[in-house]
Amino acid sequence: MNILDKIIEHKKQEVADAKSKISLAQLKDSEFFQRKTFSLKESVKSGSGIIAEFKRKSPSKGIINDKAAVLEVAKSYENFGASGISILTDEIFFGGNLQDLMKVRNEISIPILRKDFMIDEYQFYEAKTNGADVILLIASCLSPIQVQEFTELSHELGLEVLLEIHTEDELEHFNKNIDLVGINNRNLKDFKVDLQHSVDLKNQLPKDVLSVAESGIYDLKDYQFLKEKGFDGFLMGEYFMKNENPGSKFEEFISNVTK
């Protein structure tokens, strides 16, 4: 069993536990459930395109930064020009939680992506009720039909969808209602990074689809290469989070990008 399979197995139990504690009716009663969400799609088109991530750890890297405060980092990301903020909400494997979303939501005015392994309708209501604007659908965890159904549900809740793909076969998960397509430069099964593979996949998408390069962007050269190849957005986390002050590292990076 690879790491992705382990995560999904644990996620099923996690969702079942959450359902037993908080009902859908209770989720819908949240102060955030009726709020008008921000559009990541529009923010990427009009801004820097960088979706800066808050991530404490990962299965491949272990602890990345377990000292930084989510609110402080999120505010810095916004202040220095991020188009959106990605927050990991998986606790066991990535050190995140839904409370991180709640802490940030009323303090910033840019879109928040709930980054997690979405396998059940319940999680979409969780995302909405905790202040998310966008959710991630990982093609390797879902069937094309599930992607279509979850996209429809997301839009009913006012949430946008970032579909993440890794392989050519996963291109068939795309449907015209998807808001953005993320192409993960890192293979989730063996964690190898291949930027050219991502470019090849991007070139097979419809021309009008907003594309987001995800993971494995380790320096300015990686960013520039992907930008030149036509990517609209860039989901970056480890590059900033591995520093003691992620916001300061983001400021440095964005200043070099705009030179």
Short mmCIF file of C-alpha atoms in Angstrom, two decimals:
data_model
loop_
_atom_site.label_atom_id
_atom_site.label_comp_id
_atom_site.label_asym_id
_atom_site.label_seq_id
_atom_site.Cartn_x
_atom_site.Cartn_y
_atom_site.Cartn_z
CA MET A 1 0.00 0.00 0.00
CA ASN A 2 1.52 3.34 -1.08
CA ILE A 3 1.28 6.54 0.97
CA LEU A 4 -1.71 7.84 -1.00
CA ASP A 5 -3.66 4.66 -0.30
CA LYS A 6 -2.79 4.94 3.40
CA ILE A 7 -3.99 8.54 3.50
CA ILE A 8 -7.30 7.68 1.83
CA GLU A 9 -7.95 4.75 4.16
CA HIS A 10 -7.37 6.97 7.17
CA LYS A 11 -9.46 9.76 5.64
CA LYS A 12 -12.49 7.48 5.36
CA GLN A 13 -12.39 6.82 9.10
CA GLU A 14 -11.73 10.48 9.84
CA VAL A 15 -14.82 11.55 7.89
CA ALA A 16 -16.94 8.90 9.58
CA ASP A 17 -15.82 10.17 12.99
CA ALA A 18 -16.59 13.77 12.02
CA LYS A 19 -20.08 12.84 10.85
CA SER A 20 -20.80 11.19 14.20
CA LYS A 21 -19.91 14.41 16.05
CA ILE A 22 -21.33 17.21 13.89
CA SER A 23 -24.40 16.88 11.66
CA LEU A 24 -24.90 18.53 8.26
CA ALA A 25 -27.60 20.71 9.84
CA GLN A 26 -25.06 21.98 12.37
CA LEU A 27 -22.53 22.68 9.62
CA LYS A 28 -25.10 24.71 7.70
CA ASP A 29 -25.74 26.80 10.79
CA SER A 30 -22.20 28.25 10.75
CA GLU A 31 -21.65 32.01 10.39
CA PHE A 32 -19.53 31.33 7.30
CA PHE A 33 -22.08 29.17 5.51
CA GLN A 34 -23.97 32.13 4.02
CA ARG A 35 -20.94 34.29 3.22
CA LYS A 36 -20.15 35.23 -0.37
CA THR A 37 -16.93 33.50 -1.34
CA PHE A 38 -13.91 34.98 -3.09
CA SER A 39 -12.97 33.75 -6.58
CA LEU A 40 -9.54 32.17 -6.93
CA LYS A 41 -10.08 32.01 -10.67
CA GLU A 42 -10.44 35.78 -10.92
CA SER A 43 -7.67 36.42 -8.40
CA VAL A 44 -5.19 34.30 -10.35
CA LYS A 45 -6.08 36.06 -13.60
CA SER A 46 -5.73 39.55 -12.15
CA GLY A 47 -2.84 39.12 -9.69
CA SER A 48 0.51 37.44 -9.19
CA GLY A 49 -0.96 33.98 -9.77
CA ILE A 50 0.89 32.63 -6.75
CA ILE A 51 -1.15 30.52 -4.33
CA ALA A 52 1.02 30.52 -1.22
CA GLU A 53 0.63 27.54 1.07
CA PHE A 54 0.67 27.03 4.81
CA LYS A 55 1.95 23.52 5.52
CA ARG A 56 3.55 22.20 8.70
CA LYS A 57 4.76 18.82 7.45
CA SER A 58 4.38 16.24 4.68
CA PRO A 59 4.83 12.47 4.32
CA SER A 60 7.84 12.96 2.04
CA LYS A 61 9.64 15.74 3.95
CA GLY A 62 8.57 15.20 7.55
CA ILE A 63 8.42 18.36 9.69
CA ILE A 64 8.78 21.46 7.49
CA ASN A 65 7.82 24.19 9.94
CA ASP A 66 5.82 23.51 13.10
CA LYS A 67 6.63 26.87 14.71
CA ALA A 68 5.03 29.40 12.34
CA ALA A 69 1.59 30.79 13.23
CA VAL A 70 -1.02 30.37 10.50
CA LEU A 71 -2.57 33.83 10.91
CA GLU A 72 0.75 35.65 10.83
CA VAL A 73 1.88 33.76 7.73
CA ALA A 74 -1.46 34.19 5.94
CA LYS A 75 -1.47 37.94 6.53
CA SER A 76 2.08 38.20 5.21
CA TYR A 77 1.18 36.23 2.10
CA GLU A 78 -1.72 38.56 1.42
CA ASN A 79 0.23 41.73 2.17
CA PHE A 80 2.99 40.83 -0.25
CA GLY A 81 0.72 39.91 -3.15
CA ALA A 82 -0.43 36.29 -3.06
CA SER A 83 -3.44 35.59 -5.28
CA GLY A 84 -4.69 33.03 -2.81
CA ILE A 85 -3.73 30.99 0.21
CA SER A 86 -3.72 27.21 0.43
CA ILE A 87 -4.18 25.71 3.89
CA LEU A 88 -3.62 22.01 4.57
CA THR A 89 -6.38 20.67 6.79
CA ASP A 90 -5.22 17.04 7.04
CA GLU A 91 -3.92 16.52 10.57
CA ILE A 92 -2.25 13.12 10.65
CA PHE A 93 -0.11 13.39 7.53
CA PHE A 94 0.27 17.17 7.08
CA GLY A 95 -0.18 18.63 10.57
CA GLY A 96 -3.15 20.82 9.64
CA ASN A 97 -6.72 21.24 10.85
CA LEU A 98 -9.95 23.04 10.04
CA GLN A 99 -9.34 25.51 12.87
CA ASP A 100 -6.53 26.98 10.76
CA LEU A 101 -9.16 28.06 8.23
CA MET A 102 -11.34 29.59 10.93
CA LYS A 103 -8.44 31.57 12.39
CA VAL A 104 -7.64 33.16 9.04
CA ARG A 105 -10.97 33.65 7.29
CA ASN A 106 -12.09 36.96 8.79
CA GLU A 107 -8.58 38.38 8.76
CA ILE A 108 -7.77 38.29 5.04
CA SER A 109 -9.59 39.24 1.84
CA ILE A 110 -8.20 36.79 -0.69
CA PRO A 111 -9.41 33.26 -1.54
CA ILE A 112 -8.57 30.32 0.70
CA LEU A 113 -8.12 26.84 -0.74
CA ARG A 114 -8.95 23.98 1.58
CA LYS A 115 -6.26 21.50 0.61
CA ASP A 116 -7.20 18.02 1.71
CA PHE A 117 -8.19 14.63 0.34
CA MET A 118 -11.85 15.16 -0.55
CA ILE A 119 -13.66 11.84 -0.82
CA ASP A 120 -17.08 12.48 0.75
CA GLU A 121 -19.85 15.09 0.32
CA TYR A 122 -19.65 15.89 4.02
CA GLN A 123 -16.19 17.42 3.56
CA PHE A 124 -17.52 20.03 1.16
CA TYR A 125 -19.99 21.28 3.74
CA GLU A 126 -17.11 21.30 6.24
CA ALA A 127 -15.06 23.42 3.84
CA LYS A 128 -17.86 25.94 3.39
CA THR A 129 -18.70 26.17 7.06
CA ASN A 130 -15.07 26.75 8.01
CA GLY A 131 -14.52 29.59 5.55
CA ALA A 132 -12.98 28.02 2.45
CA ASP A 133 -13.53 29.52 -1.02
CA VAL A 134 -12.02 26.73 -3.09
CA ILE A 135 -11.60 22.99 -2.68
CA LEU A 136 -9.06 20.59 -4.16
CA LEU A 137 -10.15 17.48 -6.06
CA ILE A 138 -7.33 14.98 -6.55
CA ALA A 139 -7.99 12.92 -9.67
CA SER A 140 -5.98 9.96 -8.44
CA CYS A 141 -8.37 9.60 -5.48
CA LEU A 142 -11.59 9.89 -7.49
CA SER A 143 -13.41 8.64 -10.57
CA PRO A 144 -14.37 11.06 -13.38
CA ILE A 145 -18.00 10.72 -12.27
CA GLN A 146 -17.10 11.62 -8.69
CA VAL A 147 -15.19 14.66 -9.94
CA GLN A 148 -18.24 15.78 -11.90
CA GLU A 149 -20.61 15.24 -8.96
CA PHE A 150 -18.29 16.94 -6.46
CA THR A 151 -17.82 19.86 -8.84
CA GLU A 152 -21.57 20.34 -9.07
CA LEU A 153 -21.91 20.16 -5.28
CA SER A 154 -19.06 22.66 -4.82
CA HIS A 155 -20.70 25.14 -7.15
CA GLU A 156 -24.04 24.73 -5.36
CA LEU A 157 -22.21 25.72 -2.17
CA GLY A 158 -20.51 28.66 -3.85
CA LEU A 159 -17.09 26.99 -3.84
CA GLU A 160 -14.69 26.86 -6.77
CA VAL A 161 -12.83 23.71 -7.77
CA LEU A 162 -9.14 23.12 -8.38
CA LEU A 163 -8.73 19.73 -10.05
CA GLU A 164 -5.31 18.18 -9.52
CA ILE A 165 -3.92 15.75 -12.07
CA HIS A 166 -0.63 13.84 -12.30
CA THR A 167 -0.88 11.59 -15.35
CA GLU A 168 -2.15 11.62 -18.91
CA ASP A 169 -4.89 9.13 -17.98
CA GLU A 170 -6.23 11.62 -15.42
CA LEU A 171 -6.96 14.17 -18.14
CA GLU A 172 -10.28 12.36 -18.59
CA HIS A 173 -11.30 13.60 -15.13
CA PHE A 174 -11.54 17.10 -16.52
CA ASN A 175 -14.96 18.53 -17.31
CA LYS A 176 -15.98 21.95 -18.58
CA ASN A 177 -17.26 23.06 -15.16
CA ILE A 178 -13.85 22.78 -13.48
CA ASP A 179 -12.58 26.24 -12.49
CA LEU A 180 -8.84 25.59 -12.48
CA VAL A 181 -6.64 22.59 -13.26
CA GLY A 182 -3.59 21.97 -11.12
CA ILE A 183 -0.81 19.82 -12.49
CA ASN A 184 1.29 18.33 -9.75
CA ASN A 185 4.96 18.30 -10.66
CA ARG A 186 5.50 15.68 -7.95
CA ASN A 187 4.20 12.15 -8.42
CA LEU A 188 2.12 11.33 -5.34
CA LYS A 189 3.16 7.70 -5.42
CA ASP A 190 6.95 8.03 -5.59
CA PHE A 191 7.36 11.81 -4.95
CA LYS A 192 9.65 12.36 -7.94
CA VAL A 193 9.49 15.83 -9.55
CA ASP A 194 9.35 16.33 -13.34
CA LEU A 195 8.53 19.84 -14.56
CA GLN A 196 8.60 18.88 -18.24
CA HIS A 197 6.00 16.17 -17.62
CA SER A 198 3.72 18.86 -16.19
CA VAL A 199 4.22 21.04 -19.26
CA ASP A 200 3.34 18.10 -21.52
CA LEU A 201 0.09 17.54 -19.60
CA LYS A 202 -0.77 21.24 -19.65
CA ASN A 203 -0.45 21.30 -23.43
CA GLN A 204 -3.19 18.67 -23.67
CA LEU A 205 -5.73 20.80 -21.80
CA PRO A 206 -8.16 23.12 -23.59
CA LYS A 207 -6.46 26.46 -24.28
CA ASP A 208 -8.89 28.51 -22.20
CA VAL A 209 -8.42 26.48 -19.00
CA LEU A 210 -6.55 28.19 -16.16
CA SER A 211 -3.59 25.98 -15.27
CA VAL A 212 -1.80 25.87 -11.93
CA ALA A 213 1.64 24.33 -11.44
CA GLU A 214 1.75 22.52 -8.10
CA SER A 215 4.58 21.28 -5.89
CA GLY A 216 8.26 20.88 -6.59
CA ILE A 217 8.85 24.57 -7.38
CA TYR A 218 12.09 24.99 -5.47
CA ASP A 219 13.52 28.23 -6.81
CA LEU A 220 13.01 31.20 -9.13
CA LYS A 221 14.29 29.23 -12.13
CA ASP A 222 11.57 26.59 -11.70
CA TYR A 223 8.94 29.33 -11.50
CA GLN A 224 10.30 31.14 -14.56
CA PHE A 225 10.44 27.92 -16.59
CA LEU A 226 6.80 27.11 -15.80
CA LYS A 227 5.70 30.71 -16.38
CA GLU A 228 7.34 30.73 -19.81
CA LYS A 229 5.53 27.49 -20.64
CA GLY A 230 2.19 29.18 -20.06
CA PHE A 231 1.11 28.28 -16.54
CA ASP A 232 -1.31 30.83 -15.05
CA GLY A 233 -0.92 29.96 -11.39
CA PHE A 234 1.69 28.51 -9.05
CA LEU A 235 0.91 26.64 -5.85
CA MET A 236 3.97 26.94 -3.64
CA GLY A 237 4.39 25.91 -0.03
CA GLU A 238 7.58 24.17 0.99
CA TYR A 239 9.79 26.84 -0.63
CA PHE A 240 8.37 29.41 1.80
CA MET A 241 7.49 27.24 4.79
CA LYS A 242 10.94 25.68 5.22
CA ASN A 243 12.16 29.11 6.32
CA GLU A 244 11.81 30.41 9.86
CA ASN A 245 9.79 33.36 8.53
CA PRO A 246 7.68 32.13 5.56
CA GLY A 247 6.16 35.57 4.95
CA SER A 248 9.58 37.18 4.64
CA LYS A 249 10.70 34.48 2.20
CA PHE A 250 7.57 35.07 0.13
CA GLU A 251 8.26 38.81 0.08
CA GLU A 252 11.78 38.13 -1.19
CA PHE A 253 10.49 35.78 -3.87
CA ILE A 254 7.74 38.07 -5.11
CA SER A 255 10.17 41.00 -5.33
CA ASN A 256 12.42 38.93 -7.62
CA VAL A 257 9.45 37.85 -9.74
CA THR A 258 8.35 41.42 -10.36
CA LYS A 259 11.81 42.84 -11.13
#
